């Protein structure tokens, strides 16, 4: 009789989780991937959904489809809420399931640094639903401004404050300026969309702090040339429906986007092990939970330190992919008989960093060299296309990019959701007063 | 000094309204198109969004973009709630606006024949949000069934009842069978998706009643060959979360889709003129509101009768397009000096009817000839592509269709919306019991 196969449960179908499952393709295990969504999200392009270049479907691949050829893999749609390390079970909302190996790949969520009351006025960009909500707000802002008779109110509607100078903040700021200056001007009759203000607020003294220094300077120069106003060394201390406080300065702005911080997900706390100050699990050099060699944490959910350099592994797609493959290797070797005492330690291989600024312009750092402008953008585009899951998605995204590049057009400019909500949100604009 | 230009207000940016505006391009008028959405929806392909072949963005063109080259046109995003014929104003939620000419092109909404309590259990397919909700329910049904241990409950989750045998019902039924038998089987481990039941309920004695007789028979034969169960001459008398009553028969089914009836929109009632039994405005032979030559109703919102044949104009895209152009011509001629007493009467030119059944199969009736099978499908595809607005959209839809045809794949299979709602909706399935 065949020996019972080891049960591997992977929670989370992002880059890290998906690469754990794929890495176990030929291993004698039963692997279950559970995610609260039915799709793998290509997060690096999420800002392009938020700014109406791509459709949600362009960057979301159904997990079942990605794994349909892998016979030892089962996919489940559910949200996991806890782990019991002693009983070796992971707990969902309607039951629990035993594991032999558990891999947590639950990522991070947006953090308002203790000010969750900002959230309704300053949506973050972590999920596809977030992106659609931001797209709705950006597009509605121009619709509202078109029929707003009051000058001050119109200024507020056309002011966008992006909080956070990391890649997401940089990319959002650039894309909003592009929308206002290139895509929309010819479509409005009363308002000049090019007068929109975009303000980028960053607490540190430069942009893209996690990337090599030249990149932040280059991004800042490019964004300033496009008209983005910089507030470096500044913090947002309050947000409401009509504006924000940036330090001591009141900025009237009806559109605030939050790209400023992350924190671990609630399930990490249920492990009962040491977390870092933002709630990520401090993992051992083999990415396992200290004292529990059968439990791993990978991707953004992990606070991992490179065993050679002593540097923290950055929260980027490459880190997640490499951690996922690394853990899959460990599990595969051990179910095939390797001694758990001989585990390797994780080293991060830095392939480079990049952030896009606008159509035809990006900054990239590859092996110590900083690329900017069109060359940076080409490198950025090619590498992102390479990592997109599935041929169909690649082709669609390439088509949208070429279209965007040649026609200055954004392909996905629809406002979805209940129309009554929209009407309600067109606060105070006097719609029929202008002519 | 220049004479004040006539103000034309068009309410609704569907086929009818958009064609009114376009037809006034060179006329000396100011035309304002107001819609509650920011996009023109290509309604004939809505069922393809509901069944995950196309993305919402594929069939929705921003109205501003469509009209950006038309300098005399202004676009507004707002929901109009009433008309005051005596004061010549149209009333929105935050104000009113005077018109010289008013064109109502507000379409129809779904009707439950006085049973609005069915709605939560049996969504209709009139808007893009409806389509996304139906897509969510269809995809979730299979996700739930995969982990449902109870046989009877699993049957209910895999039973789809489509109410209404018009084009929408026929197209939904065919597309659901295709999804279950061609797209999904290889992706599920526990459940055989091919066992899904699709039941089409129609009160009349044949499908596609509004189309030439041969088409309904052909569609019925094709759908039955695919495994769709027909309930002709039957009515749905109740719907709840677990099933429907079809006549005296209780059918356990967790998925009920409503494609059975339409009614006029509430704004039509505020005119205070005669409506037909489903709430459409009975218009004069020139499509104006009797007694108010400056007010027209076009498209599905109108109960119009062909002046030559005496037949009612069918509620299809061609009818709406022709009515829109006809009214634009009248307005243009009169602002240029023509006598309102010399108005022409509207004649509908029937270019044919069509409905698709499945990948590579459709029924079409063109000039009295009925086409079926692959030839019908090619005709259907070409004609729909022709009428899609914008090159980009055409190219994307063609790409998705070719992909769907060759790979049996559906390109837009994501479940959106709040994940907590989803989890709640996975009613009673015992997720971890099966292995």
Short mmCIF file of N, CA and C in Angstrom, two decimals, chain B residues 130-193:
data_model
loop_
_atom_site.label_atom_id
_atom_site.label_comp_id
_atom_site.label_asym_id
_atom_site.label_seq_id
_atom_site.Cartn_x
_atom_site.Cartn_y
_atom_site.Cartn_z
N UNK B 130 -24.69 44.69 -13.13
CA UNK B 130 -25.45 43.43 -13.16
C UNK B 130 -24.58 42.31 -13.72
N UNK B 131 -23.90 42.60 -14.81
CA UNK B 131 -23.10 41.57 -15.48
C UNK B 131 -21.99 41.07 -14.57
N UNK B 132 -21.34 41.99 -13.85
CA UNK B 132 -20.26 41.60 -12.95
C UNK B 132 -20.81 40.77 -11.79
N UNK B 133 -22.02 41.11 -11.33
CA UNK B 133 -22.65 40.34 -10.25
C UNK B 133 -23.00 38.92 -10.73
N UNK B 134 -23.52 38.81 -11.94
CA UNK B 134 -23.85 37.48 -12.46
C UNK B 134 -22.58 36.66 -12.66
N UNK B 135 -21.53 37.28 -13.18
CA UNK B 135 -20.25 36.59 -13.33
C UNK B 135 -19.77 36.05 -11.99
N UNK B 136 -19.88 36.89 -10.96
CA UNK B 136 -19.47 36.51 -9.62
C UNK B 136 -20.26 35.28 -9.16
N UNK B 137 -21.57 35.28 -9.38
CA UNK B 137 -22.38 34.16 -8.90
C UNK B 137 -22.09 32.88 -9.65
N UNK B 138 -21.91 33.00 -10.98
CA UNK B 138 -21.62 31.78 -11.77
C UNK B 138 -20.29 31.18 -11.33
N UNK B 139 -19.26 32.02 -11.21
CA UNK B 139 -17.94 31.49 -10.85
C UNK B 139 -17.93 30.95 -9.42
N UNK B 140 -18.61 31.65 -8.51
CA UNK B 140 -18.66 31.19 -7.12
C UNK B 140 -19.38 29.86 -6.99
N UNK B 141 -20.40 29.63 -7.84
CA UNK B 141 -21.15 28.38 -7.74
C UNK B 141 -20.21 27.18 -7.87
N UNK B 142 -19.29 27.25 -8.83
CA UNK B 142 -18.36 26.14 -9.02
C UNK B 142 -17.36 26.05 -7.86
N UNK B 143 -16.91 27.22 -7.37
CA UNK B 143 -15.98 27.23 -6.23
C UNK B 143 -16.61 26.57 -5.01
N UNK B 144 -17.88 26.90 -4.77
CA UNK B 144 -18.58 26.33 -3.63
C UNK B 144 -18.77 24.82 -3.79
N UNK B 145 -19.16 24.43 -5.00
CA UNK B 145 -19.45 23.01 -5.24
C UNK B 145 -18.20 22.15 -5.02
N UNK B 146 -17.03 22.70 -5.37
CA UNK B 146 -15.77 21.94 -5.26
C UNK B 146 -15.56 21.40 -3.85
N UNK B 147 -16.00 22.13 -2.82
CA UNK B 147 -15.73 21.70 -1.45
C UNK B 147 -17.00 21.36 -0.69
N UNK B 148 -18.08 21.09 -1.42
CA UNK B 148 -19.33 20.76 -0.75
C UNK B 148 -19.46 19.24 -0.64
N UNK B 149 -19.52 18.75 0.59
CA UNK B 149 -19.56 17.30 0.81
C UNK B 149 -20.95 16.72 0.58
N UNK B 150 -21.98 17.51 0.83
CA UNK B 150 -23.35 16.99 0.74
C UNK B 150 -23.82 16.95 -0.72
N UNK B 151 -24.22 15.77 -1.17
CA UNK B 151 -24.55 15.56 -2.58
C UNK B 151 -25.71 16.45 -3.05
N UNK B 152 -26.78 16.51 -2.25
CA UNK B 152 -27.96 17.29 -2.66
C UNK B 152 -27.62 18.77 -2.73
N UNK B 153 -26.87 19.21 -1.74
CA UNK B 153 -26.47 20.61 -1.72
C UNK B 153 -25.58 20.93 -2.92
N UNK B 154 -24.70 19.98 -3.27
CA UNK B 154 -23.82 20.21 -4.41
C UNK B 154 -24.64 20.30 -5.71
N UNK B 155 -25.66 19.46 -5.82
CA UNK B 155 -26.53 19.54 -7.00
C UNK B 155 -27.15 20.93 -7.12
N UNK B 156 -27.63 21.44 -6.00
CA UNK B 156 -28.26 22.77 -6.01
C UNK B 156 -27.29 23.85 -6.45
N UNK B 157 -26.04 23.72 -5.97
CA UNK B 157 -25.04 24.73 -6.34
C UNK B 157 -24.70 24.66 -7.82
N UNK B 158 -24.85 23.48 -8.41
CA UNK B 158 -24.49 23.32 -9.83
C UNK B 158 -25.71 23.35 -10.74
N UNK B 159 -26.83 23.87 -10.23
CA UNK B 159 -28.02 24.00 -11.08
C UNK B 159 -28.28 25.47 -11.38
N UNK B 160 -28.40 25.78 -12.66
CA UNK B 160 -28.61 27.15 -13.13
C UNK B 160 -29.96 27.23 -13.82
N UNK B 161 -30.82 28.11 -13.33
CA UNK B 161 -32.11 28.32 -13.98
C UNK B 161 -32.10 29.69 -14.64
N UNK B 162 -32.28 29.72 -15.95
CA UNK B 162 -32.35 30.98 -16.69
C UNK B 162 -33.81 31.22 -17.04
N UNK B 163 -34.34 32.35 -16.59
CA UNK B 163 -35.76 32.64 -16.79
C UNK B 163 -35.90 33.61 -17.97
N UNK B 164 -36.56 33.15 -19.04
CA UNK B 164 -36.76 34.01 -20.20
C UNK B 164 -36.06 33.46 -21.43
N UNK B 165 -36.82 33.22 -22.49
CA UNK B 165 -36.26 32.59 -23.68
C UNK B 165 -36.00 33.55 -24.82
N UNK B 166 -35.80 34.83 -24.51
CA UNK B 166 -35.39 35.79 -25.53
C UNK B 166 -33.90 35.65 -25.80
N UNK B 167 -33.33 36.58 -26.59
CA UNK B 167 -31.90 36.47 -26.92
C UNK B 167 -31.00 36.39 -25.68
N UNK B 168 -31.29 37.21 -24.66
CA UNK B 168 -30.42 37.18 -23.48
C UNK B 168 -30.46 35.83 -22.78
N UNK B 169 -31.66 35.27 -22.61
CA UNK B 169 -31.80 33.98 -21.96
C UNK B 169 -31.10 32.88 -22.75
N UNK B 170 -31.30 32.89 -24.07
CA UNK B 170 -30.67 31.89 -24.94
C UNK B 170 -29.15 32.00 -24.85
N UNK B 171 -28.66 33.22 -24.90
CA UNK B 171 -27.20 33.40 -24.90
C UNK B 171 -26.59 33.03 -23.55
N UNK B 172 -27.27 33.39 -22.45
CA UNK B 172 -26.76 33.02 -21.13
C UNK B 172 -26.73 31.50 -20.96
N UNK B 173 -27.83 30.84 -21.34
CA UNK B 173 -27.90 29.39 -21.17
C UNK B 173 -26.77 28.69 -21.93
N UNK B 174 -26.57 29.09 -23.18
CA UNK B 174 -25.50 28.48 -23.97
C UNK B 174 -24.14 28.71 -23.37
N UNK B 175 -23.90 29.94 -22.91
CA UNK B 175 -22.57 30.28 -22.38
C UNK B 175 -22.28 29.58 -21.06
N UNK B 176 -23.31 29.36 -20.24
CA UNK B 176 -23.07 28.65 -18.97
C UNK B 176 -22.71 27.19 -19.25
N UNK B 177 -23.42 26.55 -20.18
CA UNK B 177 -23.06 25.17 -20.53
C UNK B 177 -21.62 25.10 -21.02
N UNK B 178 -21.26 26.03 -21.88
CA UNK B 178 -19.88 26.04 -22.38
C UNK B 178 -18.85 26.17 -21.27
N UNK B 179 -19.13 27.09 -20.33
CA UNK B 179 -18.22 27.27 -19.21
C UNK B 179 -18.05 25.97 -18.45
N UNK B 180 -19.17 25.30 -18.18
CA UNK B 180 -19.15 24.09 -17.36
C UNK B 180 -18.50 22.92 -18.08
N UNK B 181 -18.68 22.85 -19.41
CA UNK B 181 -18.22 21.66 -20.11
C UNK B 181 -16.89 21.84 -20.82
N UNK B 182 -16.53 23.09 -21.13
CA UNK B 182 -15.30 23.27 -21.89
C UNK B 182 -14.22 24.03 -21.13
N UNK B 183 -14.59 25.08 -20.40
CA UNK B 183 -13.56 25.90 -19.77
C UNK B 183 -13.07 25.30 -18.45
N UNK B 184 -13.98 24.83 -17.63
CA UNK B 184 -13.61 24.52 -16.25
C UNK B 184 -13.20 23.09 -15.91
N UNK B 185 -13.62 22.05 -16.66
CA UNK B 185 -13.43 20.69 -16.16
C UNK B 185 -12.02 20.37 -15.66
N UNK B 186 -10.98 20.82 -16.38
CA UNK B 186 -9.62 20.41 -16.00
C UNK B 186 -9.11 21.14 -14.77
N UNK B 187 -9.86 22.11 -14.26
CA UNK B 187 -9.34 22.91 -13.16
C UNK B 187 -9.85 22.50 -11.80
N UNK B 188 -10.82 21.59 -11.77
CA UNK B 188 -11.40 21.18 -10.49
C UNK B 188 -10.98 19.75 -10.17
N UNK B 189 -10.76 19.48 -8.87
CA UNK B 189 -10.23 18.18 -8.47
C UNK B 189 -11.31 17.26 -7.88
N UNK B 190 -12.32 17.86 -7.25
CA UNK B 190 -13.30 17.05 -6.53
C UNK B 190 -14.62 16.93 -7.28
N UNK B 191 -14.99 17.98 -7.99
CA UNK B 191 -16.31 18.02 -8.60
C UNK B 191 -16.15 17.94 -10.12
N UNK B 192 -17.11 17.26 -10.77
CA UNK B 192 -17.10 17.23 -12.22
C UNK B 192 -18.01 18.35 -12.72
N UNK B 193 -17.40 19.43 -13.18
CA UNK B 193 -18.20 20.61 -13.54
C UNK B 193 -19.15 20.30 -14.69
#
